[in-house]
Coordinates of C-alpha atoms in Angstrom, one line a residue:
M1 CA 1.4 4.3 -43.1
R2 CA 1.3 6.8 -45.6
S3 CA 4.5 7.9 -47.7
Y4 CA 5.1 11.1 -49.2
R5 CA 7.3 11.5 -52.3
P6 CA 9.3 14.9 -52.4
L7 CA 8.0 17.5 -55.1
F8 CA 11.4 17.2 -57.0
P9 CA 14.4 15.0 -56.7
V10 CA 16.9 15.9 -53.6
S11 CA 19.7 15.7 -56.1
L12 CA 18.3 18.7 -57.8
L13 CA 17.7 20.6 -54.6
L14 CA 21.6 20.0 -53.6
M15 CA 22.6 21.1 -57.3
F16 CA 20.8 24.4 -56.9
L17 CA 22.0 25.2 -53.4
L18 CA 25.5 24.3 -54.3
A19 CA 25.2 26.6 -57.5
A20 CA 23.9 29.4 -55.3
C21 CA 26.6 29.2 -52.7
R22 CA 29.3 28.7 -55.4
E23 CA 28.8 31.8 -57.2
S24 CA 27.0 34.1 -55.1
T25 CA 29.8 36.7 -55.5
D26 CA 28.6 37.3 -59.2
L27 CA 25.2 38.2 -58.1
I28 CA 24.6 41.9 -59.1
P29 CA 24.6 43.6 -56.7
P30 CA 26.2 41.0 -54.3
P31 CA 24.7 40.2 -51.0
Q32 CA 25.6 42.1 -48.2
E33 CA 27.3 39.3 -46.4
K34 CA 29.6 39.0 -49.4
I35 CA 30.4 42.6 -49.4
D36 CA 31.0 42.7 -45.6
E37 CA 33.2 39.4 -45.8
T38 CA 35.1 41.2 -48.7
I39 CA 35.8 44.4 -46.5
L40 CA 37.0 42.2 -43.5
G41 CA 39.4 40.3 -45.9
A42 CA 41.0 43.5 -47.3
L43 CA 41.3 44.9 -43.9
R44 CA 43.0 41.8 -42.7
Y45 CA 45.3 42.0 -45.8
L46 CA 46.2 45.8 -45.0
D47 CA 46.8 44.5 -41.4
D48 CA 49.0 41.6 -42.6
M49 CA 50.9 43.9 -44.9
Q50 CA 51.5 47.1 -42.6
I51 CA 55.3 47.0 -42.2
R52 CA 56.0 46.3 -38.5
D53 CA 59.0 45.2 -36.4
R54 CA 58.3 41.3 -35.9
A55 CA 60.4 39.0 -34.2
G56 CA 63.0 37.4 -36.3
K57 CA 63.9 38.3 -39.7
N58 CA 61.0 38.3 -42.2
S59 CA 60.2 39.6 -45.6
C60 CA 60.7 43.2 -46.2
L61 CA 57.3 43.4 -47.6
N62 CA 55.8 43.5 -44.0
D63 CA 58.8 43.4 -41.7
T64 CA 60.9 46.6 -40.8
S65 CA 64.4 47.0 -41.7
E66 CA 65.1 48.5 -38.2
G67 CA 65.7 45.9 -35.2
E68 CA 66.8 42.6 -36.3
G69 CA 66.4 43.6 -39.8
C70 CA 64.5 41.8 -42.5
I71 CA 64.9 39.6 -45.5
N72 CA 65.3 41.0 -49.1
D73 CA 62.9 38.7 -51.0
T74 CA 61.4 41.6 -53.0
Q75 CA 63.8 42.4 -55.9
T76 CA 62.8 41.0 -59.3
L77 CA 66.0 42.1 -61.2
P78 CA 67.0 39.9 -64.0
G79 CA 70.2 38.0 -63.2
V80 CA 72.2 39.0 -66.5
S81 CA 70.6 42.3 -68.2
P82 CA 71.7 45.3 -70.3
L83 CA 69.5 47.4 -68.0
P84 CA 71.6 49.8 -66.0
I85 CA 69.6 49.6 -63.0
P86 CA 71.4 48.9 -59.7
N87 CA 70.4 46.0 -57.4
T88 CA 70.7 46.2 -53.7
P89 CA 71.6 43.5 -51.5
T90 CA 69.3 44.9 -48.5
V91 CA 66.3 46.9 -48.3
Q92 CA 65.5 49.8 -46.0
N93 CA 61.9 50.5 -45.2
R94 CA 59.9 52.5 -42.5
E95 CA 57.7 50.9 -39.7
G96 CA 54.1 51.8 -40.3
E97 CA 54.2 52.2 -43.8
W98 CA 52.9 49.8 -46.5
A99 CA 55.2 48.6 -49.3
S100 CA 55.2 50.2 -52.7
F101 CA 57.4 49.5 -55.7
I102 CA 59.2 51.6 -58.3
Y103 CA 58.9 49.8 -61.7
H104 CA 61.9 50.9 -63.9
L105 CA 61.5 51.6 -67.6
P106 CA 58.2 49.9 -67.9
G107 CA 57.9 50.9 -71.7
S108 CA 61.1 49.4 -72.5
V109 CA 61.6 46.1 -70.7
G110 CA 58.7 44.4 -72.5
K111 CA 60.1 45.1 -75.8
L112 CA 63.2 43.5 -74.7
G113 CA 61.6 40.4 -73.5
L114 CA 62.9 41.0 -70.0
S115 CA 61.0 40.8 -66.5
R116 CA 60.0 44.2 -65.1
P117 CA 62.9 45.4 -62.6
R118 CA 61.5 46.9 -59.4
T119 CA 62.8 48.5 -56.4
Q120 CA 60.8 48.5 -53.1
D121 CA 60.1 52.1 -52.0
S122 CA 59.0 54.4 -49.2
A123 CA 56.8 57.1 -50.1
L124 CA 54.6 59.4 -48.0
I125 CA 51.8 59.6 -50.6
V126 CA 51.4 55.9 -50.9
S127 CA 50.9 55.2 -47.2
A128 CA 48.6 58.5 -46.8
F129 CA 46.3 57.1 -49.5
I130 CA 46.2 53.6 -47.8
T131 CA 45.5 55.2 -44.4
Y132 CA 42.6 57.6 -45.3
P133 CA 39.8 54.5 -45.8
L134 CA 40.5 53.4 -42.1
F135 CA 38.7 56.6 -41.1
L136 CA 35.5 55.0 -42.3
F137 CA 35.7 52.6 -39.4
S138 CA 34.5 53.2 -35.8
K139 CA 37.1 52.9 -32.8
E140 CA 36.7 49.7 -31.1
D141 CA 36.6 48.5 -27.6
E142 CA 40.4 47.8 -26.7
E143 CA 39.6 44.6 -25.0
N144 CA 37.6 43.1 -27.8
R145 CA 39.0 44.0 -31.2
D146 CA 38.8 41.7 -34.1
L147 CA 41.0 43.9 -36.5
P148 CA 43.1 46.5 -35.1
I149 CA 42.2 49.7 -37.0
D150 CA 43.7 52.0 -34.4
T151 CA 47.0 50.2 -34.2
M152 CA 47.2 50.7 -37.9
L153 CA 46.2 54.2 -37.7
D154 CA 48.6 54.9 -34.8
L155 CA 51.8 53.4 -36.7
S156 CA 50.9 55.1 -40.0
I157 CA 50.5 58.6 -38.2
R158 CA 54.0 58.0 -36.8
N159 CA 55.4 57.1 -40.1
L160 CA 54.0 60.0 -41.9
K161 CA 55.2 62.4 -39.4
G162 CA 58.8 61.3 -40.3
F163 CA 58.4 62.9 -43.8
R164 CA 58.5 66.3 -42.2
R165 CA 61.0 68.5 -43.7
G166 CA 61.5 72.2 -42.7
K167 CA 58.3 73.8 -43.0
G168 CA 56.6 71.1 -45.1
Y169 CA 56.4 67.6 -46.1
N170 CA 58.4 65.5 -48.6
F171 CA 57.6 62.7 -50.9
W172 CA 60.8 60.7 -49.6
P173 CA 62.1 60.9 -46.1
Q174 CA 65.1 63.1 -45.3
R175 CA 68.1 61.1 -45.0
E176 CA 70.5 61.4 -42.0
D177 CA 72.9 58.4 -43.3
L178 CA 74.0 60.4 -46.4
P179 CA 77.2 62.6 -46.8
I180 CA 75.1 65.6 -47.8
P181 CA 73.0 66.7 -44.5
Q182 CA 69.2 67.6 -44.9
I183 CA 68.6 65.9 -48.4
V184 CA 65.8 63.6 -49.3
S185 CA 66.6 60.5 -51.2
P186 CA 65.0 56.9 -51.8
Y187 CA 66.3 54.5 -49.8
N188 CA 66.8 51.5 -51.9
I189 CA 68.5 53.1 -55.2
D190 CA 72.2 52.5 -55.3
M191 CA 73.4 56.3 -55.7
P192 CA 77.1 55.4 -56.9
A193 CA 75.8 53.1 -59.3
V194 CA 73.2 55.6 -60.9
D195 CA 76.1 58.0 -60.9
R196 CA 78.3 55.5 -63.0
M197 CA 75.6 54.8 -65.4
L198 CA 75.0 58.4 -66.0
Q199 CA 78.8 59.2 -66.4
Q200 CA 78.8 56.3 -69.0
Y201 CA 75.9 57.9 -70.7
L202 CA 77.3 61.4 -70.9
G203 CA 80.7 59.9 -72.1
N204 CA 78.7 58.2 -75.4
P205 CA 75.2 59.4 -75.5
D206 CA 74.9 58.1 -79.0
D207 CA 75.3 54.6 -78.0
P208 CA 72.3 52.7 -79.4
L209 CA 71.9 51.1 -76.1
Y210 CA 70.4 53.9 -74.5
K211 CA 68.0 54.8 -77.2
T212 CA 66.8 51.1 -76.9
L213 CA 66.4 51.2 -73.2
F214 CA 64.9 54.9 -72.8
G215 CA 63.4 55.7 -76.0
E216 CA 63.9 58.9 -78.0
K217 CA 60.9 60.5 -76.1
I218 CA 62.7 60.0 -72.6
I219 CA 66.2 61.2 -73.9
A220 CA 64.8 64.4 -75.6
Q221 CA 63.2 65.2 -72.4
L222 CA 65.9 64.5 -69.8
H223 CA 69.2 64.8 -71.6
G224 CA 69.5 68.4 -71.1
W225 CA 68.6 68.2 -67.4
I226 CA 71.2 65.2 -66.9
V227 CA 73.9 67.3 -68.5
R228 CA 72.9 70.3 -66.3
C229 CA 73.0 68.3 -63.1
M230 CA 76.0 66.0 -63.6
Q231 CA 78.4 68.7 -65.3
S232 CA 77.3 72.1 -63.6
P233 CA 80.1 73.1 -61.0
R234 CA 77.5 74.6 -58.7
N235 CA 75.8 71.3 -58.1
R236 CA 77.4 70.3 -54.9
E237 CA 75.0 67.3 -54.5
G238 CA 76.2 65.3 -57.6
V239 CA 73.7 62.5 -58.5
Y240 CA 71.8 63.2 -55.5
A241 CA 70.5 66.4 -56.8
L242 CA 68.1 64.3 -59.6
F243 CA 66.5 62.8 -56.4
N244 CA 66.5 65.5 -53.8
I245 CA 63.2 67.0 -54.7
P246 CA 61.8 69.8 -52.8
N247 CA 58.8 69.7 -50.3
D248 CA 55.6 69.5 -52.4
A249 CA 51.9 70.6 -52.0
D250 CA 50.7 67.1 -52.9
D251 CA 52.4 65.4 -49.8
L252 CA 51.8 68.3 -47.6
S253 CA 48.2 68.3 -48.2
M254 CA 47.6 64.5 -47.9
A255 CA 49.6 64.5 -44.6
T256 CA 47.7 67.1 -43.2
A257 CA 44.3 65.8 -44.1
I258 CA 45.2 62.5 -42.5
F259 CA 46.3 64.3 -39.5
G260 CA 43.2 66.4 -39.3
L261 CA 41.1 63.1 -39.3
Y262 CA 43.4 61.5 -36.8
A263 CA 43.0 64.4 -34.5
K264 CA 39.4 64.6 -34.8
R265 CA 39.2 60.8 -34.2
N266 CA 41.1 61.0 -31.0
D267 CA 40.0 64.5 -29.9
L268 CA 43.6 66.0 -30.0
E269 CA 44.4 69.6 -29.8
N270 CA 44.3 71.5 -33.1
T271 CA 48.2 72.0 -33.1
F272 CA 48.5 68.4 -34.0
V273 CA 47.3 69.4 -37.7
E274 CA 49.9 72.1 -38.2
T275 CA 47.3 74.2 -40.2
D276 CA 50.0 76.9 -40.6
I277 CA 52.1 74.8 -42.3
L278 CA 49.2 73.8 -44.8
T279 CA 48.7 77.5 -45.7
N280 CA 52.1 77.8 -47.1
V281 CA 50.6 76.3 -50.2
S282 CA 49.4 79.9 -50.9
L283 CA 52.9 81.0 -51.3
F284 CA 53.3 79.2 -54.7
L285 CA 50.7 80.0 -57.0
D286 CA 50.4 80.2 -60.8
T287 CA 50.3 83.8 -60.9
N288 CA 52.8 86.4 -62.9
R289 CA 55.2 83.6 -63.7
T290 CA 58.3 84.0 -66.0
K291 CA 58.6 80.3 -66.6
E292 CA 56.5 77.5 -67.8
D293 CA 56.7 73.9 -68.0
G294 CA 54.7 73.3 -71.1
R295 CA 53.5 70.1 -70.4
D296 CA 50.4 71.9 -68.2
S297 CA 49.2 73.9 -70.9
F298 CA 45.7 72.9 -69.9
K299 CA 45.8 75.6 -67.2
G300 CA 46.4 78.5 -69.4
K301 CA 48.3 81.6 -68.2
N302 CA 47.8 83.0 -64.7
S303 CA 45.2 80.3 -63.5
G304 CA 45.9 81.3 -59.9
A305 CA 46.1 77.6 -59.0
F306 CA 48.5 75.7 -56.6
L307 CA 52.0 74.9 -58.0
T308 CA 53.3 71.5 -57.3
W309 CA 56.8 72.2 -55.7
Q310 CA 57.1 74.4 -52.7
K311 CA 60.2 76.3 -53.7
D312 CA 60.8 79.5 -55.7
E313 CA 61.5 78.4 -59.3
N314 CA 63.5 81.8 -59.9
E315 CA 66.1 81.0 -57.3
P316 CA 69.5 79.4 -58.8
I317 CA 68.7 75.8 -59.1
F318 CA 71.5 74.2 -57.0
D319 CA 71.6 76.8 -54.3
H320 CA 70.1 75.8 -50.7
P321 CA 70.4 71.8 -51.3
E322 CA 68.7 71.6 -47.9
S323 CA 65.3 72.8 -49.5
G324 CA 65.6 70.4 -52.8
V325 CA 66.1 70.8 -56.5
I326 CA 63.1 71.2 -58.7
P327 CA 63.1 68.8 -61.3
L328 CA 63.9 70.2 -64.8
A329 CA 64.0 73.6 -62.9
V330 CA 60.5 74.7 -63.6
N331 CA 57.4 74.4 -61.2
N332 CA 54.2 73.0 -62.6
V333 CA 50.2 72.6 -62.1
D334 CA 48.8 69.1 -61.7
A335 CA 45.0 68.5 -61.5
V336 CA 45.2 65.8 -58.9
V337 CA 47.8 67.6 -56.8
N338 CA 45.2 70.7 -56.7
A339 CA 42.3 68.3 -55.7
N340 CA 44.3 66.9 -52.9
V341 CA 45.2 70.6 -51.8
L342 CA 41.5 71.5 -52.1
F343 CA 40.7 68.6 -50.0
S344 CA 42.9 69.1 -47.4
L345 CA 42.2 72.9 -46.9
A346 CA 38.2 72.2 -46.9
L347 CA 38.6 69.5 -44.4
N348 CA 40.6 71.5 -42.2
N349 CA 38.2 74.7 -42.6
L350 CA 40.9 76.7 -44.7
T351 CA 38.8 77.4 -47.7
Q352 CA 39.8 81.2 -47.5
T353 CA 43.3 80.5 -48.4
K354 CA 44.6 82.4 -51.4
G355 CA 44.4 80.2 -54.3
F356 CA 41.4 78.1 -53.2
R357 CA 38.8 79.5 -55.6
E358 CA 41.0 79.6 -58.3
S359 CA 41.7 76.1 -57.9
V360 CA 37.9 75.2 -57.8
T361 CA 37.5 77.2 -60.9
L362 CA 40.4 75.4 -62.7
L363 CA 39.1 72.0 -61.8
A364 CA 35.7 72.8 -62.8
N365 CA 36.5 74.1 -66.1
L366 CA 38.8 71.1 -66.8
I367 CA 35.7 68.6 -66.3
E368 CA 33.3 70.9 -68.2
S369 CA 35.7 71.1 -71.4
G370 CA 36.5 67.3 -70.9
A371 CA 40.4 68.2 -70.7
W372 CA 40.7 66.3 -67.1
P373 CA 42.4 63.1 -68.6
K374 CA 45.4 64.9 -69.7
A375 CA 45.7 67.1 -66.8
A376 CA 47.5 65.0 -64.1
L377 CA 51.3 65.2 -64.8
Y378 CA 52.2 62.9 -61.9
Y379 CA 49.1 60.5 -61.9
P380 CA 49.1 58.6 -65.1
Q381 CA 46.1 56.4 -63.6
R382 CA 43.2 57.9 -65.5
M383 CA 40.9 57.4 -62.6
M384 CA 42.8 59.3 -60.2
F385 CA 41.5 62.6 -61.0
P386 CA 37.8 61.5 -60.9
Y387 CA 38.6 60.0 -57.4
A388 CA 40.6 63.0 -56.1
V389 CA 38.3 65.5 -57.4
T390 CA 35.1 64.0 -56.0
R391 CA 36.6 63.2 -52.7
A392 CA 37.7 67.0 -52.5
W393 CA 33.9 67.9 -53.3
R394 CA 32.3 65.3 -51.2
D395 CA 34.5 64.6 -48.1
G396 CA 36.3 68.0 -48.1
G397 CA 32.8 69.7 -48.3
I398 CA 33.5 72.2 -51.2
H399 CA 30.3 74.2 -51.7
S400 CA 30.6 75.7 -55.1
P401 CA 27.7 75.9 -57.6
G402 CA 30.0 75.7 -60.4
M403 CA 31.8 72.5 -59.1
R404 CA 28.2 71.0 -58.5
I405 CA 27.5 71.6 -62.4
A406 CA 30.7 70.0 -63.2
M407 CA 29.9 66.9 -61.1
R408 CA 27.1 66.2 -63.4
R409 CA 29.4 66.4 -66.3
L410 CA 31.9 64.2 -64.9
M411 CA 29.3 61.6 -63.7
T412 CA 27.9 61.7 -67.5
D413 CA 31.7 61.0 -68.7
L414 CA 32.4 58.2 -66.1
L415 CA 29.0 56.3 -66.9
Q416 CA 29.6 56.4 -70.7
E417 CA 33.0 55.1 -70.0
Q418 CA 32.1 52.4 -67.8
K419 CA 31.8 48.8 -69.4
L420 CA 28.4 47.4 -69.1
D421 CA 27.6 45.5 -72.2
D422 CA 27.6 41.9 -70.9
P423 CA 27.3 41.0 -67.1
T424 CA 29.1 37.7 -68.0
K425 CA 32.2 39.0 -69.1
P426 CA 35.4 40.0 -66.8
H427 CA 35.5 43.5 -67.8
Y428 CA 31.9 44.1 -66.7
G429 CA 31.7 47.0 -64.2
R430 CA 35.1 48.2 -65.0
F431 CA 36.5 51.5 -65.6
D432 CA 39.4 52.6 -68.0
G433 CA 42.8 53.2 -66.2
G434 CA 44.4 54.8 -69.3
I435 CA 48.0 53.9 -69.3
D436 CA 47.2 51.3 -66.4
R437 CA 45.5 48.4 -68.0
S438 CA 45.0 46.5 -64.8
R439 CA 41.4 45.7 -63.8
D440 CA 40.8 46.3 -60.1
L441 CA 42.6 49.8 -59.2
P442 CA 40.8 51.9 -62.0
T443 CA 37.5 50.1 -61.0
A444 CA 37.7 50.9 -57.4
L445 CA 38.8 54.6 -58.0
G446 CA 35.8 54.9 -60.6
C447 CA 33.6 53.4 -58.3
I448 CA 34.4 55.6 -55.5
A449 CA 34.1 58.6 -57.7
L450 CA 30.3 57.5 -58.4
L451 CA 29.7 56.9 -54.8
N452 CA 31.1 60.4 -53.8
M453 CA 28.8 62.0 -56.3
G454 CA 25.9 60.4 -55.4
E455 CA 22.1 59.9 -56.3
A456 CA 21.4 63.5 -56.2
I457 CA 23.6 64.3 -58.7
A458 CA 22.6 61.4 -61.0
S459 CA 18.9 62.8 -60.7
E460 CA 19.9 66.3 -61.6
A461 CA 21.6 64.7 -64.5
N462 CA 18.8 62.6 -65.6
L463 CA 20.9 59.5 -65.0
L464 CA 19.5 57.7 -61.8
K465 CA 18.7 54.4 -63.4
R466 CA 22.1 54.2 -65.1
Y467 CA 23.8 55.4 -62.1
R468 CA 22.4 52.7 -59.9
Q469 CA 23.3 50.2 -62.5
G470 CA 27.0 51.5 -62.5
I471 CA 27.3 51.5 -58.9
D472 CA 26.0 47.8 -58.5
A473 CA 28.1 46.8 -61.6
C474 CA 31.6 48.1 -60.0
I475 CA 30.6 46.6 -56.6
A476 CA 30.2 43.4 -58.0
S477 CA 33.3 43.4 -60.1
L478 CA 35.3 44.3 -56.8
V479 CA 33.8 41.5 -55.0
R480 CA 34.1 38.9 -58.0
F481 CA 37.7 39.4 -58.5
R482 CA 38.9 39.2 -54.8
E483 CA 41.7 36.8 -54.5
P484 CA 42.2 34.7 -51.4
V485 CA 45.7 34.6 -49.9
A486 CA 47.3 33.0 -46.8
R487 CA 48.3 35.2 -44.0
H488 CA 51.8 36.3 -45.0
D489 CA 53.1 36.5 -41.4
R490 CA 52.0 34.4 -38.6
Q491 CA 52.8 37.1 -36.2
T492 CA 50.3 39.4 -37.7
S493 CA 47.6 40.5 -35.0
D494 CA 47.0 37.8 -32.8
T495 CA 43.8 39.2 -31.8
T496 CA 42.4 38.6 -35.3
D497 CA 40.0 35.9 -35.6
A498 CA 41.6 33.2 -37.7
S499 CA 38.4 32.1 -39.4
L500 CA 38.4 35.8 -41.2
P501 CA 39.4 35.6 -44.8
I502 CA 42.4 37.5 -46.3
Y503 CA 41.8 39.2 -49.8
R504 CA 44.0 41.1 -52.3
W505 CA 43.5 42.4 -55.7
Q506 CA 45.8 43.3 -58.6
E507 CA 48.2 46.2 -58.3
G508 CA 48.0 49.1 -60.7
I509 CA 49.8 52.1 -61.8
F510 CA 49.2 54.7 -59.0
F511 CA 52.0 57.4 -59.5
S512 CA 54.8 58.4 -61.8
P513 CA 57.2 61.2 -62.4
S514 CA 56.0 63.7 -65.1
V515 CA 57.7 61.3 -67.6
S516 CA 55.7 58.3 -66.9
E517 CA 57.7 56.0 -69.2
L518 CA 60.6 56.2 -67.1
V519 CA 59.4 54.8 -63.8
Q520 CA 55.9 53.9 -62.2
W521 CA 54.9 53.3 -58.6
H522 CA 52.6 50.2 -57.9
S523 CA 51.3 48.8 -54.5
R524 CA 48.8 45.8 -53.8
P525 CA 48.1 47.4 -50.3
L526 CA 47.0 50.6 -52.3
T527 CA 44.5 48.8 -54.4
A528 CA 43.3 46.8 -51.5
A529 CA 42.6 50.1 -49.6
M530 CA 40.7 51.5 -52.5
V531 CA 38.5 48.6 -52.7
V532 CA 38.0 49.1 -48.8
E533 CA 36.8 52.6 -49.6
A534 CA 34.6 51.7 -52.3
L535 CA 32.8 49.0 -50.3
A536 CA 32.6 50.9 -47.2
K537 CA 31.0 53.9 -48.7
Y538 CA 28.5 51.6 -50.3
R539 CA 27.7 50.1 -47.0
L540 CA 27.4 53.5 -45.6
N541 CA 25.1 54.5 -48.4
Y542 CA 27.2 57.1 -49.8
H543 CA 25.3 57.0 -53.0
K544 CA 21.8 57.6 -51.2
N545 CA 22.7 60.3 -48.5
E546 CA 24.7 63.4 -48.0
S547 CA 27.1 62.1 -45.5
T548 CA 30.9 62.9 -45.5
I549 CA 33.9 61.2 -43.9
L550 CA 33.6 63.7 -40.8
Q551 CA 29.6 63.3 -40.4
T552 CA 28.8 59.7 -41.5
P553 CA 28.1 56.9 -38.9
K554 CA 31.2 54.9 -39.1
L555 CA 31.3 50.9 -39.7
S556 CA 31.7 48.7 -36.7
I557 CA 34.4 45.9 -37.3
Q558 CA 32.9 44.2 -34.3
M559 CA 29.4 44.2 -36.0
L560 CA 30.9 43.1 -39.4
V561 CA 32.8 40.1 -37.9
K562 CA 29.6 39.2 -35.7
E563 CA 27.5 39.1 -38.9
H564 CA 30.3 37.2 -40.7
K565 CA 30.2 34.5 -38.0
R566 CA 26.4 33.9 -38.1

């Protein structure tokens, strides 16, 4: 009987196969099955972390404070600290949202060798951004769902509707449990403790403790405003005036954009979107103003762009507390806010709204002049402007020759900034987050911006080869740095296939007040949502075609799961 020898040892074959399986996530670009698996894992994380009313008391990270309540295991305040930041024994949250955290004094605590104190928060803008990528997925058969996209959407819409205040939407919810009616306020900040802290400060503002904690820059910016709020006889709200902000164009635009997409997905009546409220942004424009913030000098004079706060800045500051108090008593122009307003107006076919063309011109000029990195007062995350403006251009459908030219310049800037020197290094494919030194959030946002601009823009800019390399690199980075985690709560989506993975990523700096050294907002679910948007748009060939969020074919969860099981 004739025997045959293998052409090479079996052990070498096994080693080859193991190596290929072990590090297939590092391939550039990653194989489709790895991208699909990562999308499913990120969606499952969002499903697991959406706050719902679960049986029993669970973590406030994903169990609502309503019903039986939740367990506060989210505070990270030091046991003994000179920081005058109040701790709260309980946490309030909202069903349908995803948790975000306010990090206090991020610039000071590291110098003092302290852990970063944080407070769980409920903010419309965070949940709106997280909700948006879910519209890239198709409606599923109710009897055979592997991931409840529509359940997540339904709960999120109900939560976002709860931020309605008068004729607009607010960053924080209107509080009915406070002694002053119709004001907004964060849930988990102990206002009496803040009041005591500020009174102590005003009694001895030269105490070196405050300079150590806040720094001279923050004190210089806020001292006069604190005095004005805390010592004015016209302020009937006391310390609450510091938090009772007016409705704003940013939250209004993002809420109505989400409502518009939801209405189209579910064939609802046009009245669901409240377009009459959205057009109120035209009542507050940067024209013929007697006041100037100063920090938005990039806009020039009479830009005609949209102002942030939806309140007349010339009214007496503390009159009409039910409509809020403009921080520092002056309105301003923010480039990301304007991009979000343009996005919602275009998405809802309201491009004839007064201020629309002027805002388009301003944003295009900011890109062409290279001034955009310093044009976002409330978004210290450097990649937020490229994300927001390309979303407005692509998914909103802004048809402007000037903006198309600006897209070529923006693509050139981003590709020059992207790190592509060594594929073996952890920074390969990354984008710079500016003040945010995290890895994953700026990379996801920069990647989406490139996908939104597409190969047509790359060809016009003579950057097609470099563009394709950049897309593959950032997609590979997002897949490479996924972090497997266990299901946070055993009650999450009983219909979800237990064999599906769960992945999360680093949190990053998403939002801040105009004084970013004071507080910053972070959210792990938000990073996961941005990764979902990047990978889903890549799978939908955003970079190769002209589709938009309204026109593109949707990804099917059932198809992704079926391929995963194969």
